[in-house]
């Protein structure tokens, strides 16, 4: 009986400590080259090696950003970092509807502005 109680207490303790650990993940982002600028979106090509490239070689990204960060001026060839909710609609081109922020970057992927 003591063994059963010990096992139950140990199991309960493990479950409680495991459930209490929650790792905050940063919002997903990727770097891309702007191919085309539209009124409410930009068409981009993800940088080589990004996970988003496995979804599509071209992604339409909404420019209705969900943050206080000002949208940078963009044109074809501009290098940007897109912070989004992680959801990509599997169409062609793929689509990202919930964009948190868009930042300008340099050729190495480093932010050009005072962004986080």
PDB file of C-alpha atoms in Angstrom:
ATOM      1  CA  UNK A   1       0.000   0.000   0.000  1.00  0.00           C
ATOM      2  CA  UNK A   2       2.852   2.377   0.852  1.00  0.00           C
ATOM      3  CA  UNK A   3       4.390   1.755  -2.566  1.00  0.00           C
ATOM      4  CA  UNK A   4       1.151   2.630  -4.328  1.00  0.00           C
ATOM      5  CA  UNK A   5       0.780   5.856  -2.334  1.00  0.00           C
ATOM      6  CA  UNK A   6       4.418   6.736  -2.980  1.00  0.00           C
ATOM      7  CA  UNK A   7       4.010   6.166  -6.738  1.00  0.00           C
ATOM      8  CA  UNK A   8       0.808   8.209  -6.818  1.00  0.00           C
ATOM      9  CA  UNK A   9       2.408  11.068  -4.850  1.00  0.00           C
ATOM     10  CA  UNK A  10       5.471  11.006  -7.097  1.00  0.00           C
ATOM     11  CA  UNK A  11       3.302  10.992 -10.246  1.00  0.00           C
ATOM     12  CA  UNK A  12       1.208  13.894  -8.922  1.00  0.00           C
ATOM     13  CA  UNK A  13       4.367  15.885  -8.111  1.00  0.00           C
ATOM     14  CA  UNK A  14       5.828  15.298 -11.565  1.00  0.00           C
ATOM     15  CA  UNK A  15       2.585  16.326 -13.266  1.00  0.00           C
ATOM     16  CA  UNK A  16       2.305  19.484 -11.149  1.00  0.00           C
ATOM     17  CA  UNK A  17       5.868  20.626 -11.810  1.00  0.00           C
ATOM     18  CA  UNK A  18       5.628  19.749 -15.511  1.00  0.00           C
ATOM     19  CA  UNK A  19       2.428  21.730 -15.962  1.00  0.00           C
ATOM     20  CA  UNK A  20       3.842  24.743 -14.150  1.00  0.00           C
ATOM     21  CA  UNK A  21       6.672  25.172 -16.627  1.00  0.00           C
ATOM     22  CA  UNK A  22       5.666  27.262 -19.592  1.00  0.00           C
ATOM     23  CA  UNK A  23       8.303  28.600 -21.887  1.00  0.00           C
ATOM     24  CA  UNK A  24       7.387  31.885 -23.556  1.00  0.00           C
ATOM     25  CA  UNK A  25       8.257  31.660 -27.220  1.00  0.00           C
ATOM     26  CA  UNK A  26       9.076  34.734 -29.267  1.00  0.00           C
ATOM     27  CA  UNK A  27       6.829  35.562 -32.183  1.00  0.00           C
ATOM     28  CA  UNK A  28       8.021  33.835 -35.349  1.00  0.00           C
ATOM     29  CA  UNK A  29       9.724  35.964 -37.959  1.00  0.00           C
ATOM     30  CA  UNK A  30      11.635  35.634 -41.186  1.00  0.00           C
ATOM     31  CA  UNK A  31      13.738  37.816 -43.454  1.00  0.00           C
ATOM     32  CA  UNK A  32      12.701  38.430 -47.029  1.00  0.00           C
ATOM     33  CA  UNK A  33      13.207  40.510 -50.146  1.00  0.00           C
ATOM     34  CA  UNK A  34      10.270  42.618 -51.315  1.00  0.00           C
ATOM     35  CA  UNK A  35       9.223  41.682 -54.845  1.00  0.00           C
ATOM     36  CA  UNK A  36       6.169  43.911 -55.177  1.00  0.00           C
ATOM     37  CA  UNK A  37       4.378  46.525 -53.062  1.00  0.00           C
ATOM     38  CA  UNK A  38       0.570  46.693 -53.169  1.00  0.00           C
ATOM     39  CA  UNK A  39      -1.953  48.884 -51.364  1.00  0.00           C
ATOM     40  CA  UNK A  40      -2.535  46.517 -48.395  1.00  0.00           C
ATOM     41  CA  UNK A  41       0.204  43.937 -48.810  1.00  0.00           C
ATOM     42  CA  UNK A  42       3.680  43.165 -50.062  1.00  0.00           C
ATOM     43  CA  UNK A  43       4.803  40.165 -52.082  1.00  0.00           C
ATOM     44  CA  UNK A  44       8.078  38.820 -50.703  1.00  0.00           C
ATOM     45  CA  UNK A  45      10.623  36.089 -51.304  1.00  0.00           C
ATOM     46  CA  UNK A  46      11.947  34.537 -48.070  1.00  0.00           C
ATOM     47  CA  UNK A  47      15.735  34.448 -47.605  1.00  0.00           C
ATOM     48  CA  UNK A  48      17.447  31.200 -48.530  1.00  0.00           C
ATOM     49  CA  UNK A  49      17.405  28.787 -45.589  1.00  0.00           C
ATOM     50  CA  UNK A  50      14.311  30.165 -43.848  1.00  0.00           C
ATOM     51  CA  UNK A  51      11.609  27.716 -42.728  1.00  0.00           C
ATOM     52  CA  UNK A  52       8.987  29.799 -44.516  1.00  0.00           C
ATOM     53  CA  UNK A  53      10.656  28.990 -47.825  1.00  0.00           C
ATOM     54  CA  UNK A  54       9.392  25.421 -47.402  1.00  0.00           C
ATOM     55  CA  UNK A  55       5.829  26.816 -47.590  1.00  0.00           C
ATOM     56  CA  UNK A  56       6.404  28.853 -50.734  1.00  0.00           C
ATOM     57  CA  UNK A  57       9.025  30.806 -52.638  1.00  0.00           C
ATOM     58  CA  UNK A  58       6.646  33.790 -52.646  1.00  0.00           C
ATOM     59  CA  UNK A  59       4.447  35.021 -49.788  1.00  0.00           C
ATOM     60  CA  UNK A  60       1.862  37.799 -49.744  1.00  0.00           C
ATOM     61  CA  UNK A  61       2.198  39.610 -46.398  1.00  0.00           C
ATOM     62  CA  UNK A  62      -0.485  41.931 -45.044  1.00  0.00           C
ATOM     63  CA  UNK A  63       0.819  45.407 -44.245  1.00  0.00           C
ATOM     64  CA  UNK A  64      -1.950  45.996 -41.679  1.00  0.00           C
ATOM     65  CA  UNK A  65       0.498  45.475 -38.793  1.00  0.00           C
ATOM     66  CA  UNK A  66      -0.805  44.664 -35.322  1.00  0.00           C
ATOM     67  CA  UNK A  67       1.590  46.896 -33.363  1.00  0.00           C
ATOM     68  CA  UNK A  68       2.502  50.505 -32.781  1.00  0.00           C
ATOM     69  CA  UNK A  69       5.595  50.118 -34.959  1.00  0.00           C
ATOM     70  CA  UNK A  70       5.437  52.371 -38.010  1.00  0.00           C
ATOM     71  CA  UNK A  71       5.464  50.546 -41.330  1.00  0.00           C
ATOM     72  CA  UNK A  72       8.731  51.304 -43.195  1.00  0.00           C
ATOM     73  CA  UNK A  73       8.794  52.637 -46.747  1.00  0.00           C
ATOM     74  CA  UNK A  74       9.278  49.694 -49.095  1.00  0.00           C
ATOM     75  CA  UNK A  75       9.856  49.108 -52.783  1.00  0.00           C
ATOM     76  CA  UNK A  76      10.965  46.141 -54.870  1.00  0.00           C
ATOM     77  CA  UNK A  77      14.369  44.987 -53.611  1.00  0.00           C
ATOM     78  CA  UNK A  78      13.910  46.252 -50.025  1.00  0.00           C
ATOM     79  CA  UNK A  79      15.120  43.769 -47.395  1.00  0.00           C
ATOM     80  CA  UNK A  80      12.703  43.306 -44.493  1.00  0.00           C
ATOM     81  CA  UNK A  81      12.024  41.225 -41.385  1.00  0.00           C
ATOM     82  CA  UNK A  82       8.416  40.097 -40.964  1.00  0.00           C
ATOM     83  CA  UNK A  83       7.126  39.273 -37.480  1.00  0.00           C
ATOM     84  CA  UNK A  84       3.865  37.341 -37.660  1.00  0.00           C
ATOM     85  CA  UNK A  85       1.605  34.899 -35.804  1.00  0.00           C
ATOM     86  CA  UNK A  86       3.134  31.754 -37.321  1.00  0.00           C
ATOM     87  CA  UNK A  87       0.180  31.021 -39.614  1.00  0.00           C
ATOM     88  CA  UNK A  88       0.820  30.760 -43.361  1.00  0.00           C
ATOM     89  CA  UNK A  89      -2.055  30.023 -45.737  1.00  0.00           C
ATOM     90  CA  UNK A  90      -0.873  27.302 -48.101  1.00  0.00           C
ATOM     91  CA  UNK A  91      -1.902  28.943 -51.369  1.00  0.00           C
ATOM     92  CA  UNK A  92       0.264  30.185 -54.190  1.00  0.00           C
ATOM     93  CA  UNK A  93       1.628  32.559 -53.440  1.00  0.00           C
ATOM     94  CA  UNK A  94       1.326  31.715 -49.753  1.00  0.00           C
ATOM     95  CA  UNK A  95      -0.339  34.308 -47.508  1.00  0.00           C
ATOM     96  CA  UNK A  96       0.267  35.791 -44.070  1.00  0.00           C
ATOM     97  CA  UNK A  97      -2.731  37.693 -42.729  1.00  0.00           C
ATOM     98  CA  UNK A  98      -1.637  38.529 -39.157  1.00  0.00           C
ATOM     99  CA  UNK A  99       1.510  40.610 -39.318  1.00  0.00           C
ATOM    100  CA  UNK A 100       2.782  42.039 -36.025  1.00  0.00           C
ATOM    101  CA  UNK A 101       5.592  44.200 -37.424  1.00  0.00           C
ATOM    102  CA  UNK A 102       7.809  44.772 -40.449  1.00  0.00           C
ATOM    103  CA  UNK A 103      11.377  46.061 -39.990  1.00  0.00           C
ATOM    104  CA  UNK A 104      14.069  47.091 -42.439  1.00  0.00           C
ATOM    105  CA  UNK A 105      17.220  44.930 -42.417  1.00  0.00           C
ATOM    106  CA  UNK A 106      20.625  44.934 -44.094  1.00  0.00           C
ATOM    107  CA  UNK A 107      22.100  42.231 -46.364  1.00  0.00           C
ATOM    108  CA  UNK A 108      23.214  40.179 -43.348  1.00  0.00           C
ATOM    109  CA  UNK A 109      19.747  40.213 -41.763  1.00  0.00           C
ATOM    110  CA  UNK A 110      20.590  42.756 -39.049  1.00  0.00           C
ATOM    111  CA  UNK A 111      17.917  45.298 -38.146  1.00  0.00           C
ATOM    112  CA  UNK A 112      18.538  48.818 -39.475  1.00  0.00           C
ATOM    113  CA  UNK A 113      16.133  50.576 -37.115  1.00  0.00           C
ATOM    114  CA  UNK A 114      15.824  50.795 -33.346  1.00  0.00           C
ATOM    115  CA  UNK A 115      13.646  47.683 -33.277  1.00  0.00           C
ATOM    116  CA  UNK A 116      13.677  45.073 -30.519  1.00  0.00           C
TER     117      UNK A 116
END
